[in-house]
Each structure stands twice: as C-alpha cells, then as structure tokens.
Amino acid sequence: MKRIAVVATEKEYADFLMNNVAKYMNRYAAFVSYSIEEIERADLLKEDFVLLSAFNIFQQVRQKISEHSEIVVLSLSLSKRQMETLKEIPDGSRALLVNFDNRSCMHTITCMYDAGIRNLELLPYYGEGDYDHSIKTAITPNEAHLVPPGITKVYNVGESSVDMNSLYNIADKLGVYEEFAAKEANEARGEYYFINSSMDKLLNDKESMTDKLNTLIKLMNEGIIITDSVGRIYLTNEKAQKLLAERSKVLQGFHIQEVLPELDLDSTKEKLIKTPAANLITSAVEIRSGEEVAGHIVTITDFEEAEEKQHGMRSKLSEASHLAKYHFEDILGDSEAIQKTISDARQIAASDGAVMIIGESGTGKELFAQSIHNASGRRKYNFVAVNCAAIPDNLLESEMFGYEEGSFTGAKKGGKVGFFELAHKGTIFLDEIGEMPLPLQSKLLRVLEERKVMRVGGNRNIDIDVRIISATNKNLSEMVQEGQFREDLYYRLNVLPLSIPPLRERKQDVLPIFDSLIRRMNANLQLSPESVNALTHYSWRGNVRELRNVAEFLVSKGKKYIGTEDLPPLKYRQRPARDVLAMKENSTIVDKFILNEGREIDLYCAVLRQLQQSFERSERYGRQKLLDKINENGGFYTEGEIRKALSKLSSYGFIRSPKGRGGSVINHEGIHLLEVIERFYERGILG
C-alpha cells in the first residue's frame, strides 16, 4: 500500500487535512500527518507522496523530502455546511474576514466570491492593526481567537475541505482514478458546494451558469471546455482557445468531436493528442444529473508545460544537495595570513565576477567558495559543486550541460538537467578545474561568453545566469604555457584570484584547528608538550585535511592523554624538488622521474607501495580501491590525484594500466623506482 504524508504549518490543521483526504482514500493508501515543527525534527520523509497545505511551505520542508516522493499542493473548496452558515448572514452586511495572515484572508475571500457569496462586503483582518469599529460582524475559519473585541456576531464557518480537483489528482497518481471516480467521488460530491456537487445545478440553471463558471475556469491553469449532454461546446476559457487555436479560432457552438476528434468522452483516461502547435494532454469527466449525463468537462494541458512544471519541482527537490552550508565564521584561524585571506574573500563576495581560488590540497578551497556564495547576492539560490577530476571525461559534458532523452545510450528518460541549469541565479563551483579536458574547456568558454547552454542532444539554447568560482592546486599559468590549459579560458576564470595559505605558513592555527576538530568528534584529548611540539613543527603537506586525519586517528585510539608514541608516523616533509636538483640529470629514467616529478614524490611512493602489495598478493586494484587502501594507511589524497599519479607512472613505464577495469600492475622498473625512493628517504634526501 502506498504511503502519503500530509504536511501543514500546525499539527491540528495537518490532522484535519489528513482526515479530509483519508475519508475518501483510506482504502488506497496509508496516511500520516506532520507539522512544520515535526518535519524539522524528523529524518528524511520516505512516503511515496507528500501533500502540502500550501506551496509556500515547500521551501521550509524541501530538504526533508525524498527526491523519489511526489508532491501535491492541496487546493481547498467550500463545503455545503460552510455555505449554509454563510447564508445566515444578512445581505449587504459588512464583515471582517478573520484569519491568521493576510494571504489566508484573501484566499478565503476569493473562495467565497468564487462560490457566489457576493452580497457581503468582506474586509481582511489577521489579529493586528486597526479596523472600522462600526463593523460588528466577523467571519472566520476556526480562528475565533483572533477576532477583535467589539465584534458582537461571529460566524465560525470552520476549515475549508480539500477540493475535488485535488482528490482526483491524488487518485490519478495512486493509479486508482477510475475506481475512485466510480465510488468515493460520488460520496465526496455530496460534501462540496460549488465546484463539485452544485455543478449539476449550475449546468441546469442556464441563467447563473455562465457567470459563475466563467469565474471558476478563468482561475484554472489548464484549458477547460464544457459541453452539454450531446457534446456541443458552450463554454471555454482563454487557455483552451490558445491551445486549440491551430484547429479552430472559435470553439463555442462546435461539437467537441469536430475540434478534438481523437478524444474519447466515454473514457476518463488521459490521452496525448499531437497538434502542429503542441502536444496536448486531454481528459474528460462526466457531469451527471442524477442518473443522466448532463455534459462533460474537458481539460487540456500543454504537454511541454506539464513536463516543465514537474521538471521544475524535481529540480527544486534536488536543491537539498546543492546548498552552501559554510560561512566565513566557520573558517578557523587567527593568524594574520588566514585573516587577510578571509578579508579579501569578503570583498570578492560583494562583486559578481568570476573567482579563481588557488591553494594546495586540503586548504579548504570549497569552504571559501561556499562562504563567498553565502555572503553574495546569490545566496538564496543554488550552490552547485562540480569536481572536474572525479567525473569521467566522457560523462563530464553531459553532467555539466545536461542532456535530452535518447541523446546517447543510457540516457535517462526525459533527459537530465545539467549543473549549469541547476545553478541558474546561483553559483557553480568548478573544483580541480585544471583537470578539465581541453575539448570541454572550449565548450565552457563558449558558455561563459554567451551565457547560454545547450544540452547534449538538444537543439535550443537555454539562458543561464551563473557566477563561476573555480579552484585549483596547480599552476595554471604554467599549464597555459605548456598548452595544457586554454589561455582565453584562464583569463575568463581568473578575474578575482584568491590564494589560500597552506597550514605550514600559519603554524599558530594548527592547535586551535586541532582542538576544534576534536570537539566536533565529541572527544577530549590532552596532548603532551612533546606531542604539541611535533604537531606544530610538522610541515602538514596535506594541510587541514591531513590534520583532520591525524585527529581522527588519535580519537580512534580511545586514549585521553596523547604522547609522541601515540602519534601516527609524521615525517617532517618539505617539498623535495630543491634536494632532488642535486641529482645528475639524464642519468637514468628513475633519476629523470624523481627530478621532474619530485614535488609529488610522496604521492607516487604511496601508489607504488600499494601496487607492490597487490602484486605480491596476486591482486589487482582499480583506482577507487587503490584510493581507499592508500587513505586507510594515513593518506589524504583525492581521486583526481590518484588518477594523475597512475597516468604519470604509466607514461614513464613504471606500471601497466590496461584499458577497462583490469586495474594497474607494477612492473620491475616500478619496483626499482620504489626501492630508490625508499633509500632516499632513509638517507634523508627525501622527507
């Protein structure tokens, strides 16, 4: 059985709506109600459907709604009981319409007006502000406590009920439309006044029908056609006329089959009809007077509009994973270096230019990117983070720009929104931008210049308004000189550069950051003076990321007092390039490798050690497993760094990396390179 959650601002109202819907739907689904407060405390909602009392509360609960849940915003309608109460009020009376806010007041007034209550002068009142004290009558939907003193007559009409349109919508989504229409819908019609049960009266009352139905159908987003018992059209709205303009400029007076010959009036199922102008979704519902069919209500929806509406809702649900949670206040450190960087970043946030963040791995580049976004004028919109190194090259384009259905093998039905579309009005963060393939760099440049994207397999441009923040731990200017990065793209991205200092250049921040990390892990450690000295004098090549690893390592030991013997094997590593320059150039391939790639020698050593272990065990490690193994042994690397290391080692001939999922294998030359590197470590040349 399907599960349905009903969400409203207050628990009592949520229960009311739940009972209202469950009265007709309880044999098709199980129901549960939530208030906004309960949603905030709850985990992710896993119900199949989420019914919202109003669209404006969607923003408050969207982070707690599963992307697999379908959302229905409920519409309300006046009941017969409410109408009977309203008829007791003398014609021409002036009355306060009392509700909890102005929006709710106006909604209730509109419902009453649409239902034909036009003989009263209604003024909104929501518990505050002055009003005309000559008014002595108030009407309220269960908000009597807000009625001001001095009111002598209060008509409490109670809460409005969920209307038939919403019930039909829910039944359709549950796949029980026909069964519901044949059974529960008849019972429900007896409860409603205007839109439902009095429809028969309206259709038979020719004098009042046109005025009242015109008021109704003008409010509807769908195209509406109403026919008589023989199928002749006698009422339409502007939307229907617009959607069917290619077939007939005039609809009224024609038989429905002349305009929509594909439509089957005897079926309640939706039908897709193709026209030169648009693809239309149509459905027909009988209007019955007793046992006789008095006519039909035909609804027409533009297929593309319906798809875009549903697509927009899915995009909003996905925003839960595209929110920037960090602010400048979350950045730890009192050193002059980090405080100046924060100050520079605050100034950058005030502008709207492209930002390039330069910093070593683990310095907190995304932390700064999120903080800049949250301090900018785009903070209300999405922050979409993209790791250019983590997504395979053949998928990066479709992920960034989106794709249309059928554009390639494996493409999702309906296509997919790209990162740039998701970031519209917000910020897109391109991490490890230096890893982006050159062909995609050209397409990115075009997007930045034209401010438009075209989905893979698409044929139309989509306007975007996005701020770009990129980040790298590479020297992009050198890559430009080497032809590995487009010069024009580099200058497009590097409008507002921000350099983040490594942790070794702000040693005074090491202990405060370490203490903060320990507190976040709900631990309490005491460091010996020798341990403090070791931590503050270590070079921290992995920066804050490496410091976090050390903190987790120490907490996992379960000890309160930490001595140097408890610390992981910290090496006082410096960048080895200067020492390696003393080696003779062009002596051997090993020497050349260490000379040219010495800056990342720790990374290559870690990769070679794991590959040697897998070789000895007759195993093969793919890139992800290799990354996991290295980081389990105290590493602090990203998938992009491992990918680059494997590529470089393979190009020198130290490992063999077959195509596909075979995994990389170390060879004799690679084992020899590892032995040389480890001897250098022992002699102090490296490390």
PDB file of C-alpha atoms in Angstrom, residues 133-388:
ATOM      1  CA  HIS A 133     -15.127  49.786  14.529  1.00  0.00           C
ATOM      2  CA  SER A 134     -18.577  50.279  13.049  1.00  0.00           C
ATOM      3  CA  ILE A 135     -18.280  46.693  11.802  1.00  0.00           C
ATOM      4  CA  LYS A 136     -19.850  44.322  14.333  1.00  0.00           C
ATOM      5  CA  THR A 137     -19.764  41.053  12.352  1.00  0.00           C
ATOM      6  CA  ALA A 138     -16.853  38.660  11.767  1.00  0.00           C
ATOM      7  CA  ILE A 139     -16.477  35.508   9.682  1.00  0.00           C
ATOM      8  CA  THR A 140     -13.627  33.120  10.471  1.00  0.00           C
ATOM      9  CA  PRO A 141     -12.453  29.605   9.536  1.00  0.00           C
ATOM     10  CA  ASN A 142     -11.639  28.362  13.073  1.00  0.00           C
ATOM     11  CA  GLU A 143      -9.558  31.424  14.054  1.00  0.00           C
ATOM     12  CA  ALA A 144     -12.077  32.896  16.510  1.00  0.00           C
ATOM     13  CA  HIS A 145      -9.309  33.738  18.986  1.00  0.00           C
ATOM     14  CA  LEU A 146      -8.115  36.430  16.560  1.00  0.00           C
ATOM     15  CA  VAL A 147     -11.490  38.200  16.427  1.00  0.00           C
ATOM     16  CA  PRO A 148     -11.008  41.694  17.924  1.00  0.00           C
ATOM     17  CA  PRO A 149     -13.023  42.994  20.902  1.00  0.00           C
ATOM     18  CA  GLY A 150     -16.188  44.838  19.964  1.00  0.00           C
ATOM     19  CA  ILE A 151     -17.408  42.264  17.445  1.00  0.00           C
ATOM     20  CA  THR A 152     -20.860  41.162  18.543  1.00  0.00           C
ATOM     21  CA  LYS A 153     -21.591  38.437  15.996  1.00  0.00           C
ATOM     22  CA  VAL A 154     -19.074  35.761  14.952  1.00  0.00           C
ATOM     23  CA  TYR A 155     -19.761  33.201  12.200  1.00  0.00           C
ATOM     24  CA  ASN A 156     -17.254  30.366  12.510  1.00  0.00           C
ATOM     25  CA  VAL A 157     -17.516  28.500   9.209  1.00  0.00           C
ATOM     26  CA  GLY A 158     -14.761  26.022  10.074  1.00  0.00           C
ATOM     27  CA  GLU A 159     -11.927  24.843   7.844  1.00  0.00           C
ATOM     28  CA  SER A 160     -12.431  24.508   4.095  1.00  0.00           C
ATOM     29  CA  SER A 161     -12.204  20.996   2.680  1.00  0.00           C
ATOM     30  CA  VAL A 162      -9.791  19.578   0.138  1.00  0.00           C
ATOM     31  CA  ASP A 163     -11.443  20.110  -3.238  1.00  0.00           C
ATOM     32  CA  MET A 164     -12.388  17.511  -5.814  1.00  0.00           C
ATOM     33  CA  ASN A 165      -9.596  18.507  -8.173  1.00  0.00           C
ATOM     34  CA  SER A 166      -7.031  17.590  -5.526  1.00  0.00           C
ATOM     35  CA  LEU A 167      -8.800  14.312  -4.739  1.00  0.00           C
ATOM     36  CA  TYR A 168      -8.905  13.364  -8.414  1.00  0.00           C
ATOM     37  CA  ASN A 169      -5.237  14.321  -8.747  1.00  0.00           C
ATOM     38  CA  ILE A 170      -4.265  12.102  -5.805  1.00  0.00           C
ATOM     39  CA  ALA A 171      -6.375   9.223  -7.136  1.00  0.00           C
ATOM     40  CA  ASP A 172      -4.716   9.557 -10.519  1.00  0.00           C
ATOM     41  CA  LYS A 173      -1.221   9.475  -9.018  1.00  0.00           C
ATOM     42  CA  LEU A 174      -2.191   6.414  -6.966  1.00  0.00           C
ATOM     43  CA  GLY A 175      -3.390   4.700 -10.147  1.00  0.00           C
ATOM     44  CA  VAL A 176      -6.978   4.344  -8.859  1.00  0.00           C
ATOM     45  CA  TYR A 177      -8.613   7.154 -10.816  1.00  0.00           C
ATOM     46  CA  GLU A 178     -11.412   5.127 -12.396  1.00  0.00           C
ATOM     47  CA  GLU A 179     -12.201   3.181  -9.232  1.00  0.00           C
ATOM     48  CA  PHE A 180     -12.265   6.389  -7.185  1.00  0.00           C
ATOM     49  CA  ALA A 181     -14.426   8.181  -9.747  1.00  0.00           C
ATOM     50  CA  ALA A 182     -16.940   5.334  -9.655  1.00  0.00           C
ATOM     51  CA  LYS A 183     -17.218   5.046  -5.867  1.00  0.00           C
ATOM     52  CA  GLU A 184     -15.733   7.558  -3.438  1.00  0.00           C
ATOM     53  CA  ALA A 185     -16.110  10.525  -5.794  1.00  0.00           C
ATOM     54  CA  ASN A 186     -19.897  10.261  -5.662  1.00  0.00           C
ATOM     55  CA  GLU A 187     -19.778  10.408  -1.877  1.00  0.00           C
ATOM     56  CA  ALA A 188     -17.352  13.335  -1.994  1.00  0.00           C
ATOM     57  CA  ARG A 189     -19.560  15.326  -4.357  1.00  0.00           C
ATOM     58  CA  GLY A 190     -22.243  15.358  -1.713  1.00  0.00           C
ATOM     59  CA  GLU A 191     -19.911  17.226   0.629  1.00  0.00           C
ATOM     60  CA  TYR A 192     -18.976  20.095  -1.688  1.00  0.00           C
ATOM     61  CA  TYR A 193     -20.890  23.095  -2.737  1.00  0.00           C
ATOM     62  CA  PHE A 194     -19.735  24.954  -5.833  1.00  0.00           C
ATOM     63  CA  ILE A 195     -17.044  23.226  -7.775  1.00  0.00           C
ATOM     64  CA  ASN A 196     -18.468  19.778  -7.294  1.00  0.00           C
ATOM     65  CA  SER A 197     -21.935  18.981  -6.026  1.00  0.00           C
ATOM     66  CA  SER A 198     -23.569  22.168  -7.273  1.00  0.00           C
ATOM     67  CA  MET A 199     -22.085  21.709 -10.749  1.00  0.00           C
ATOM     68  CA  ASP A 200     -25.214  19.825 -11.771  1.00  0.00           C
ATOM     69  CA  LYS A 201     -27.345  22.698 -10.543  1.00  0.00           C
ATOM     70  CA  LEU A 202     -25.211  25.181 -12.395  1.00  0.00           C
ATOM     71  CA  LEU A 203     -25.428  23.238 -15.628  1.00  0.00           C
ATOM     72  CA  ASN A 204     -29.215  23.128 -15.397  1.00  0.00           C
ATOM     73  CA  ASP A 205     -29.524  26.727 -14.269  1.00  0.00           C
ATOM     74  CA  LYS A 206     -28.725  28.427 -17.596  1.00  0.00           C
ATOM     75  CA  GLU A 207     -29.072  31.955 -16.247  1.00  0.00           C
ATOM     76  CA  SER A 208     -26.431  31.670 -13.487  1.00  0.00           C
ATOM     77  CA  MET A 209     -24.195  29.088 -15.143  1.00  0.00           C
ATOM     78  CA  THR A 210     -22.152  31.325 -17.460  1.00  0.00           C
ATOM     79  CA  ASP A 211     -21.315  33.979 -14.871  1.00  0.00           C
ATOM     80  CA  LYS A 212     -20.280  31.537 -12.162  1.00  0.00           C
ATOM     81  CA  LEU A 213     -18.443  29.040 -14.328  1.00  0.00           C
ATOM     82  CA  ASN A 214     -16.511  31.782 -16.090  1.00  0.00           C
ATOM     83  CA  THR A 215     -15.230  32.890 -12.699  1.00  0.00           C
ATOM     84  CA  LEU A 216     -14.095  29.343 -11.983  1.00  0.00           C
ATOM     85  CA  ILE A 217     -12.427  28.398 -15.237  1.00  0.00           C
ATOM     86  CA  LYS A 218     -10.529  31.677 -15.541  1.00  0.00           C
ATOM     87  CA  LEU A 219      -8.703  30.706 -12.351  1.00  0.00           C
ATOM     88  CA  MET A 220      -7.528  27.409 -13.778  1.00  0.00           C
ATOM     89  CA  ASN A 221      -4.159  26.905 -15.460  1.00  0.00           C
ATOM     90  CA  GLU A 222      -5.460  24.155 -17.728  1.00  0.00           C
ATOM     91  CA  GLY A 223      -7.559  24.668 -20.800  1.00  0.00           C
ATOM     92  CA  ILE A 224     -11.224  23.973 -19.959  1.00  0.00           C
ATOM     93  CA  ILE A 225     -14.071  23.086 -22.322  1.00  0.00           C
ATOM     94  CA  ILE A 226     -17.596  22.401 -21.028  1.00  0.00           C
ATOM     95  CA  THR A 227     -20.117  20.631 -23.241  1.00  0.00           C
ATOM     96  CA  ASP A 228     -23.793  19.870 -22.984  1.00  0.00           C
ATOM     97  CA  SER A 229     -25.289  16.394 -22.952  1.00  0.00           C
ATOM     98  CA  VAL A 230     -24.879  15.957 -26.718  1.00  0.00           C
ATOM     99  CA  GLY A 231     -21.258  17.159 -26.817  1.00  0.00           C
ATOM    100  CA  ARG A 232     -21.838  20.722 -28.039  1.00  0.00           C
ATOM    101  CA  ILE A 233     -19.327  23.260 -26.681  1.00  0.00           C
ATOM    102  CA  TYR A 234     -20.945  26.163 -24.860  1.00  0.00           C
ATOM    103  CA  LEU A 235     -18.169  27.377 -22.532  1.00  0.00           C
ATOM    104  CA  THR A 236     -14.365  27.606 -22.782  1.00  0.00           C
ATOM    105  CA  ASN A 237     -11.563  29.584 -21.169  1.00  0.00           C
ATOM    106  CA  GLU A 238      -8.784  31.560 -22.862  1.00  0.00           C
ATOM    107  CA  LYS A 239      -6.222  28.815 -22.213  1.00  0.00           C
ATOM    108  CA  ALA A 240      -8.257  26.273 -24.186  1.00  0.00           C
ATOM    109  CA  GLN A 241      -8.732  28.730 -27.034  1.00  0.00           C
ATOM    110  CA  LYS A 242      -4.992  29.384 -27.149  1.00  0.00           C
ATOM    111  CA  LEU A 243      -4.044  25.696 -27.110  1.00  0.00           C
ATOM    112  CA  LEU A 244      -6.535  24.843 -29.875  1.00  0.00           C
ATOM    113  CA  ALA A 245      -6.049  27.977 -31.978  1.00  0.00           C
ATOM    114  CA  GLU A 246      -4.442  25.922 -34.764  1.00  0.00           C
ATOM    115  CA  ARG A 247      -7.618  23.853 -35.108  1.00  0.00           C
ATOM    116  CA  SER A 248     -10.318  26.454 -34.681  1.00  0.00           C
ATOM    117  CA  LYS A 249     -10.334  30.135 -33.810  1.00  0.00           C
ATOM    118  CA  VAL A 250     -13.893  29.765 -32.489  1.00  0.00           C
ATOM    119  CA  LEU A 251     -14.796  26.855 -30.220  1.00  0.00           C
ATOM    120  CA  GLN A 252     -18.230  27.643 -28.810  1.00  0.00           C
ATOM    121  CA  GLY A 253     -21.064  26.128 -30.794  1.00  0.00           C
ATOM    122  CA  PHE A 254     -18.925  23.382 -32.332  1.00  0.00           C
ATOM    123  CA  HIS A 255     -19.264  19.746 -31.366  1.00  0.00           C
ATOM    124  CA  ILE A 256     -16.321  18.550 -29.266  1.00  0.00           C
ATOM    125  CA  GLN A 257     -15.597  15.799 -31.798  1.00  0.00           C
ATOM    126  CA  GLU A 258     -15.143  18.430 -34.514  1.00  0.00           C
ATOM    127  CA  VAL A 259     -12.392  20.106 -32.509  1.00  0.00           C
ATOM    128  CA  LEU A 260     -10.900  17.044 -30.816  1.00  0.00           C
ATOM    129  CA  PRO A 261     -11.866  14.002 -32.881  1.00  0.00           C
ATOM    130  CA  GLU A 262      -9.226  11.943 -31.056  1.00  0.00           C
ATOM    131  CA  LEU A 263     -10.957  12.472 -27.693  1.00  0.00           C
ATOM    132  CA  ASP A 264     -12.996   9.623 -26.206  1.00  0.00           C
ATOM    133  CA  LEU A 265     -15.681  11.139 -23.983  1.00  0.00           C
ATOM    134  CA  ASP A 266     -16.535   7.734 -22.541  1.00  0.00           C
ATOM    135  CA  SER A 267     -13.037   7.275 -21.083  1.00  0.00           C
ATOM    136  CA  THR A 268     -11.644   9.106 -18.071  1.00  0.00           C
ATOM    137  CA  LYS A 269      -8.076   8.209 -19.017  1.00  0.00           C
ATOM    138  CA  GLU A 270      -5.707  10.931 -20.168  1.00  0.00           C
ATOM    139  CA  LYS A 271      -4.911  10.934 -23.878  1.00  0.00           C
ATOM    140  CA  LEU A 272      -1.958  12.505 -25.690  1.00  0.00           C
ATOM    141  CA  ILE A 273      -3.001  14.376 -28.831  1.00  0.00           C
ATOM    142  CA  LYS A 274      -0.435  15.746 -31.262  1.00  0.00           C
ATOM    143  CA  THR A 275      -1.168  19.055 -32.992  1.00  0.00           C
ATOM    144  CA  PRO A 276       1.059  21.213 -35.234  1.00  0.00           C
ATOM    145  CA  ALA A 277       1.485  23.748 -32.440  1.00  0.00           C
ATOM    146  CA  ALA A 278       1.904  21.494 -29.404  1.00  0.00           C
ATOM    147  CA  ASN A 279       1.358  18.076 -27.890  1.00  0.00           C
ATOM    148  CA  LEU A 280      -1.721  18.144 -25.693  1.00  0.00           C
ATOM    149  CA  ILE A 281      -2.823  16.025 -22.740  1.00  0.00           C
ATOM    150  CA  THR A 282      -6.615  15.768 -22.663  1.00  0.00           C
ATOM    151  CA  SER A 283      -9.130  14.161 -20.334  1.00  0.00           C
ATOM    152  CA  ALA A 284     -12.898  14.221 -19.976  1.00  0.00           C
ATOM    153  CA  VAL A 285     -15.101  13.922 -16.885  1.00  0.00           C
ATOM    154  CA  GLU A 286     -18.848  13.411 -16.983  1.00  0.00           C
ATOM    155  CA  ILE A 287     -21.230  15.896 -15.387  1.00  0.00           C
ATOM    156  CA  ARG A 288     -24.141  13.858 -14.087  1.00  0.00           C
ATOM    157  CA  SER A 289     -27.613  14.943 -13.058  1.00  0.00           C
ATOM    158  CA  GLY A 290     -28.952  12.003 -11.127  1.00  0.00           C
ATOM    159  CA  GLU A 291     -28.584   9.027 -13.437  1.00  0.00           C
ATOM    160  CA  GLU A 292     -28.280  11.118 -16.603  1.00  0.00           C
ATOM    161  CA  VAL A 293     -25.162  12.580 -18.232  1.00  0.00           C
ATOM    162  CA  ALA A 294     -25.688  16.354 -18.375  1.00  0.00           C
ATOM    163  CA  GLY A 295     -22.409  17.096 -20.143  1.00  0.00           C
ATOM    164  CA  HIS A 296     -18.647  16.825 -19.934  1.00  0.00           C
ATOM    165  CA  ILE A 297     -15.765  18.867 -18.577  1.00  0.00           C
ATOM    166  CA  VAL A 298     -12.747  18.502 -20.852  1.00  0.00           C
ATOM    167  CA  THR A 299      -9.332  19.576 -19.573  1.00  0.00           C
ATOM    168  CA  ILE A 300      -6.446  20.343 -21.943  1.00  0.00           C
ATOM    169  CA  THR A 301      -2.826  20.719 -20.848  1.00  0.00           C
ATOM    170  CA  ASP A 302       0.242  21.583 -22.894  1.00  0.00           C
ATOM    171  CA  PHE A 303       2.480  18.518 -22.610  1.00  0.00           C
ATOM    172  CA  GLU A 304       5.682  20.589 -22.579  1.00  0.00           C
ATOM    173  CA  GLU A 305       4.324  22.900 -19.882  1.00  0.00           C
ATOM    174  CA  ALA A 306       3.334  19.922 -17.746  1.00  0.00           C
ATOM    175  CA  GLU A 307       6.769  18.388 -18.205  1.00  0.00           C
ATOM    176  CA  GLU A 308       8.499  21.661 -17.334  1.00  0.00           C
ATOM    177  CA  LYS A 309       6.359  22.055 -14.222  1.00  0.00           C
ATOM    178  CA  GLN A 310       7.179  18.561 -12.995  1.00  0.00           C
ATOM    179  CA  HIS A 311      10.773  19.016 -14.035  1.00  0.00           C
ATOM    180  CA  GLY A 312      10.964  22.253 -12.066  1.00  0.00           C
ATOM    181  CA  MET A 313       9.676  20.507  -8.963  1.00  0.00           C
ATOM    182  CA  ARG A 314      12.311  17.789  -9.316  1.00  0.00           C
ATOM    183  CA  SER A 315      14.968  20.448  -9.694  1.00  0.00           C
ATOM    184  CA  LYS A 316      13.803  22.120  -6.502  1.00  0.00           C
ATOM    185  CA  LEU A 317      13.939  18.803  -4.685  1.00  0.00           C
ATOM    186  CA  SER A 318      17.492  18.344  -5.849  1.00  0.00           C
ATOM    187  CA  GLU A 319      18.481  21.648  -4.280  1.00  0.00           C
ATOM    188  CA  ALA A 320      18.827  19.771  -0.985  1.00  0.00           C
ATOM    189  CA  SER A 321      22.185  18.608  -2.257  1.00  0.00           C
ATOM    190  CA  HIS A 322      23.080  21.994  -3.725  1.00  0.00           C
ATOM    191  CA  LEU A 323      23.087  24.188  -0.660  1.00  0.00           C
ATOM    192  CA  ALA A 324      26.121  26.030   0.641  1.00  0.00           C
ATOM    193  CA  LYS A 325      26.316  25.347   4.384  1.00  0.00           C
ATOM    194  CA  TYR A 326      29.547  27.142   5.284  1.00  0.00           C
ATOM    195  CA  HIS A 327      30.070  30.818   6.097  1.00  0.00           C
ATOM    196  CA  PHE A 328      33.166  32.903   6.786  1.00  0.00           C
ATOM    197  CA  GLU A 329      32.510  32.452  10.508  1.00  0.00           C
ATOM    198  CA  ASP A 330      33.144  28.713  10.064  1.00  0.00           C
ATOM    199  CA  ILE A 331      36.726  29.273   8.884  1.00  0.00           C
ATOM    200  CA  LEU A 332      39.088  28.683  11.803  1.00  0.00           C
ATOM    201  CA  GLY A 333      42.324  30.517  12.457  1.00  0.00           C
ATOM    202  CA  ASP A 334      43.571  33.773  13.976  1.00  0.00           C
ATOM    203  CA  SER A 335      46.820  34.067  12.058  1.00  0.00           C
ATOM    204  CA  GLU A 336      47.427  37.174  10.022  1.00  0.00           C
ATOM    205  CA  ALA A 337      47.657  35.098   6.837  1.00  0.00           C
ATOM    206  CA  ILE A 338      44.225  33.479   7.133  1.00  0.00           C
ATOM    207  CA  GLN A 339      42.527  36.634   8.408  1.00  0.00           C
ATOM    208  CA  LYS A 340      43.801  38.582   5.399  1.00  0.00           C
ATOM    209  CA  THR A 341      42.526  35.839   3.101  1.00  0.00           C
ATOM    210  CA  ILE A 342      39.086  35.989   4.740  1.00  0.00           C
ATOM    211  CA  SER A 343      39.058  39.782   4.374  1.00  0.00           C
ATOM    212  CA  ASP A 344      39.944  39.514   0.682  1.00  0.00           C
ATOM    213  CA  ALA A 345      37.256  36.866   0.184  1.00  0.00           C
ATOM    214  CA  ARG A 346      34.597  39.087   1.786  1.00  0.00           C
ATOM    215  CA  GLN A 347      35.437  41.834  -0.699  1.00  0.00           C
ATOM    216  CA  ILE A 348      35.256  39.348  -3.558  1.00  0.00           C
ATOM    217  CA  ALA A 349      31.819  38.179  -2.374  1.00  0.00           C
ATOM    218  CA  ALA A 350      30.462  41.703  -2.815  1.00  0.00           C
ATOM    219  CA  SER A 351      31.157  41.613  -6.568  1.00  0.00           C
ATOM    220  CA  ASP A 352      29.834  39.231  -9.196  1.00  0.00           C
ATOM    221  CA  GLY A 353      32.989  38.454 -11.169  1.00  0.00           C
ATOM    222  CA  ALA A 354      34.498  35.040 -11.768  1.00  0.00           C
ATOM    223  CA  VAL A 355      36.651  33.840  -8.867  1.00  0.00           C
ATOM    224  CA  MET A 356      39.662  31.555  -9.028  1.00  0.00           C
ATOM    225  CA  ILE A 357      40.767  30.028  -5.727  1.00  0.00           C
ATOM    226  CA  ILE A 358      44.356  28.778  -5.662  1.00  0.00           C
ATOM    227  CA  GLY A 359      45.555  26.532  -2.884  1.00  0.00           C
ATOM    228  CA  GLU A 360      47.126  23.200  -2.075  1.00  0.00           C
ATOM    229  CA  SER A 361      45.030  20.114  -1.435  1.00  0.00           C
ATOM    230  CA  GLY A 362      43.281  20.254   1.915  1.00  0.00           C
ATOM    231  CA  THR A 363      43.471  24.031   2.440  1.00  0.00           C
ATOM    232  CA  GLY A 364      39.686  24.477   2.322  1.00  0.00           C
ATOM    233  CA  LYS A 365      39.039  25.817  -1.161  1.00  0.00           C
ATOM    234  CA  GLU A 366      35.394  24.710  -1.189  1.00  0.00           C
ATOM    235  CA  LEU A 367      34.938  26.126   2.310  1.00  0.00           C
ATOM    236  CA  PHE A 368      35.929  29.535   0.943  1.00  0.00           C
ATOM    237  CA  ALA A 369      33.804  29.044  -2.182  1.00  0.00           C
ATOM    238  CA  GLN A 370      30.687  28.310  -0.117  1.00  0.00           C
ATOM    239  CA  SER A 371      31.410  31.244   2.177  1.00  0.00           C
ATOM    240  CA  ILE A 372      31.748  33.598  -0.794  1.00  0.00           C
ATOM    241  CA  HIS A 373      28.423  32.336  -2.158  1.00  0.00           C
ATOM    242  CA  ASN A 374      26.648  32.763   1.179  1.00  0.00           C
ATOM    243  CA  ALA A 375      27.965  36.319   1.518  1.00  0.00           C
ATOM    244  CA  SER A 376      26.927  37.270  -2.023  1.00  0.00           C
ATOM    245  CA  GLY A 377      23.676  38.439  -3.538  1.00  0.00           C
ATOM    246  CA  ARG A 378      23.157  34.933  -4.923  1.00  0.00           C
ATOM    247  CA  ARG A 379      22.948  33.242  -1.525  1.00  0.00           C
ATOM    248  CA  LYS A 380      19.221  32.455  -1.886  1.00  0.00           C
ATOM    249  CA  TYR A 381      19.931  30.310  -4.929  1.00  0.00           C
ATOM    250  CA  ASN A 382      21.822  27.079  -5.595  1.00  0.00           C
ATOM    251  CA  PHE A 383      25.482  26.425  -4.926  1.00  0.00           C
ATOM    252  CA  VAL A 384      26.399  23.593  -7.296  1.00  0.00           C
ATOM    253  CA  ALA A 385      29.786  21.970  -6.685  1.00  0.00           C
ATOM    254  CA  VAL A 386      31.431  20.018  -9.504  1.00  0.00           C
ATOM    255  CA  ASN A 387      34.691  18.094  -9.089  1.00  0.00           C
ATOM    256  CA  CYS A 388      36.163  18.085 -12.584  1.00  0.00           C
TER     257      CYS A 388
END
